[in-house]
PDB file of C-alpha atoms in Angstrom:
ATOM      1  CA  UNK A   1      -9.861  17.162  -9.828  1.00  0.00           C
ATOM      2  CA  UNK A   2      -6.771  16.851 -11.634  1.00  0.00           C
ATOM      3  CA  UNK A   3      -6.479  17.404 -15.605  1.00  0.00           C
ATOM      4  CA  UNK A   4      -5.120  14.369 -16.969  1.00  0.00           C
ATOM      5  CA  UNK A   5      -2.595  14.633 -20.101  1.00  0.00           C
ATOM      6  CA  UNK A   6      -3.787  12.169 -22.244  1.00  0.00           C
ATOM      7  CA  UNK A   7      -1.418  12.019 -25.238  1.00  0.00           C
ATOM      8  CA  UNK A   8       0.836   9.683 -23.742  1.00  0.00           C
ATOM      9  CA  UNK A   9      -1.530   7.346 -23.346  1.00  0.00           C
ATOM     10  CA  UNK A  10      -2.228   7.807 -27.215  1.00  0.00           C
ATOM     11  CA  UNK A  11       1.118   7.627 -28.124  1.00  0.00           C
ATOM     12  CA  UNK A  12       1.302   4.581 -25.922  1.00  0.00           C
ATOM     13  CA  UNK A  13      -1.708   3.005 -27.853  1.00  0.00           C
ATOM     14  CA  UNK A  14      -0.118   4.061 -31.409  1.00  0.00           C
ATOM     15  CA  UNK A  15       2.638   1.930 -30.527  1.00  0.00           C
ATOM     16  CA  UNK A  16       0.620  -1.215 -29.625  1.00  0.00           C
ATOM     17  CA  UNK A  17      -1.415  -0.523 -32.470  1.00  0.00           C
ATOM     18  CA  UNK A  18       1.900  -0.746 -34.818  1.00  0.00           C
ATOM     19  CA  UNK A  19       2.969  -3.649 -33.169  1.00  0.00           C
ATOM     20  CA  UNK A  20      -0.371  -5.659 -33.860  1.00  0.00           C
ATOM     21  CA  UNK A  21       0.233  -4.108 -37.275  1.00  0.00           C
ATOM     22  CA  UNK A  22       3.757  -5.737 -37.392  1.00  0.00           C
ATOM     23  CA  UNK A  23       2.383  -9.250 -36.113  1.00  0.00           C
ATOM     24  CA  UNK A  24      -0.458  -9.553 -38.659  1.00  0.00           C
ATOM     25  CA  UNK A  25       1.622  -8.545 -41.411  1.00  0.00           C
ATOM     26  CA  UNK A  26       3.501 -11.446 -41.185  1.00  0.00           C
ATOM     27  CA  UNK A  27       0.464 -13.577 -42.340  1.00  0.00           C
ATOM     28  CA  UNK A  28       0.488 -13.725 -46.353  1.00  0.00           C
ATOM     29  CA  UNK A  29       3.708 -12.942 -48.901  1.00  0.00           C
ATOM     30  CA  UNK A  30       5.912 -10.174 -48.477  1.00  0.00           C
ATOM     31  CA  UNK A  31       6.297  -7.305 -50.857  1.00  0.00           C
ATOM     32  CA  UNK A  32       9.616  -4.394 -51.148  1.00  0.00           C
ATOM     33  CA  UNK A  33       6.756  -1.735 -49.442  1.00  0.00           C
ATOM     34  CA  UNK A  34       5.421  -3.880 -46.824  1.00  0.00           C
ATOM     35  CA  UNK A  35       8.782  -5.063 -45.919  1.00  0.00           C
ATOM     36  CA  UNK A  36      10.107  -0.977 -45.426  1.00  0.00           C
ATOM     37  CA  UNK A  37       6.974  -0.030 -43.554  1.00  0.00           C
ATOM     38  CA  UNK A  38       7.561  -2.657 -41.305  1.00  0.00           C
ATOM     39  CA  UNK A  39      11.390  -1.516 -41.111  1.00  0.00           C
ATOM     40  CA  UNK A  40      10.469   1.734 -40.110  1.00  0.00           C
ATOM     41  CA  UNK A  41       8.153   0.892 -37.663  1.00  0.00           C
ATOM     42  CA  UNK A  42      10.052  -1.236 -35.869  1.00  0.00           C
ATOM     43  CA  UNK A  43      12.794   0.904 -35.290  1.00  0.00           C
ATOM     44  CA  UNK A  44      10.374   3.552 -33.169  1.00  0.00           C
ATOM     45  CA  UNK A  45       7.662   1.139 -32.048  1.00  0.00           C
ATOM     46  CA  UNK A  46       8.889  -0.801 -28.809  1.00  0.00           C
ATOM     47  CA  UNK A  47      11.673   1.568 -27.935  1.00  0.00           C
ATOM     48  CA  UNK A  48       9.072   4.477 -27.604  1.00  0.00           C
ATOM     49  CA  UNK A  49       6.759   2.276 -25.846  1.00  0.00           C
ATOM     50  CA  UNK A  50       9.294   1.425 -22.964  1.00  0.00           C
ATOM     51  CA  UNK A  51      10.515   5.107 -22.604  1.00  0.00           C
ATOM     52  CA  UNK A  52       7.098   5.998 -22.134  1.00  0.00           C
ATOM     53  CA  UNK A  53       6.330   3.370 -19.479  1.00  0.00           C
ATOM     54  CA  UNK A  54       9.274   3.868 -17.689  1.00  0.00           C
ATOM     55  CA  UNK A  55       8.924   7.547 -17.926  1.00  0.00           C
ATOM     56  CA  UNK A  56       5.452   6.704 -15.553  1.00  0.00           C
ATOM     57  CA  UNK A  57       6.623   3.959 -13.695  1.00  0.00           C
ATOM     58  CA  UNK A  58       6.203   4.954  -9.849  1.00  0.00           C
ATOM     59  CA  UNK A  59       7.645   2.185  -7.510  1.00  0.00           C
ATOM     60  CA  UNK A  60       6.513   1.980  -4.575  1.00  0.00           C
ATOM     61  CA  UNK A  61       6.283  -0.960  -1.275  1.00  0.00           C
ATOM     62  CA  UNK A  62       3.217  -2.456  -2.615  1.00  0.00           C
ATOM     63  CA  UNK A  63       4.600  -3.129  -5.745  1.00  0.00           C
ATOM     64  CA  UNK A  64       7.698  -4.437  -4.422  1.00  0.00           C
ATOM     65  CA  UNK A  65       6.150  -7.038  -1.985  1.00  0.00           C
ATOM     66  CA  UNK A  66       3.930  -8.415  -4.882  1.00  0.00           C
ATOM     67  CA  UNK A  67       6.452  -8.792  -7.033  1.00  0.00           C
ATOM     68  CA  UNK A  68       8.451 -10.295  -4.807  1.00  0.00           C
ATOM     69  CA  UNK A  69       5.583 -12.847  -3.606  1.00  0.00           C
ATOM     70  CA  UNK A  70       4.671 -13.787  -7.471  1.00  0.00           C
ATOM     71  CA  UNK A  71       8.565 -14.121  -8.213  1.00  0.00           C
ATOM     72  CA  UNK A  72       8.529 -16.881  -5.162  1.00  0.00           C
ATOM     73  CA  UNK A  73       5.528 -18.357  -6.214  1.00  0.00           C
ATOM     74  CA  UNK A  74       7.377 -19.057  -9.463  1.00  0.00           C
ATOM     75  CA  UNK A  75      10.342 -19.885  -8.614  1.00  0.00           C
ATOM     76  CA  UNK A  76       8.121 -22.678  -6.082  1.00  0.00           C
ATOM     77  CA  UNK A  77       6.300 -23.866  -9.335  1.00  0.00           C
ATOM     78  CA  UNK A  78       9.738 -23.912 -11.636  1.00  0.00           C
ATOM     79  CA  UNK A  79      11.494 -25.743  -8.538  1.00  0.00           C
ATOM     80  CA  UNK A  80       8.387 -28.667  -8.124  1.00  0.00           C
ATOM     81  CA  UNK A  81       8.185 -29.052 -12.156  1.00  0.00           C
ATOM     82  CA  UNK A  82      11.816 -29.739 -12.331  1.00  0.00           C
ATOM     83  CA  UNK A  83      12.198 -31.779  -9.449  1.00  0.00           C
ATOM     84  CA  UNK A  84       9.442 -34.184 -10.732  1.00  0.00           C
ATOM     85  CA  UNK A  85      11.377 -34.755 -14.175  1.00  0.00           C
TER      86      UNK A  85
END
């Protein structure tokens, strides 16, 4: 069995973590501290999160025909939704 490295995964699931941190802070009144921790972290958060992913990413012909059967089912829901207006 393979060893997995797991501190991507972790750094993957800091990042969410700060961004649910980011979204709730935006419930109740700001203050100067809130307002640079929230600076900093979202100059790192999503950035970091999408070189990660796309560090992982593996495409492959499964992935391709799936996306390419939800993209028509869309584009066949868009298409019926606007053609009833």
């Amino acid at each position: 069995m393979i060893n997995r490295d797991n501190s991507p995964d972790a750094i993957k699931g800091m990042c969410i973590l700060l961004m649910v941190f980011g979204h709730v802070s935006y419930i109740g009144s700001f203050t100067s501290s809130l307002y640079t921790v929230k600076a900093f972290i979202y100059t790192f958060h999503m950035p970091l999160f999408l070189i990660l992913s796309g560090y992982f990413f593996s495409f492959n012909a499964n992935i391709q025909n799936s996306a390419l059967k939800i993209l028509k089912r869309r584009a066949c829901n868009g298409f019926c939704v606007t053609a009833r207006f």
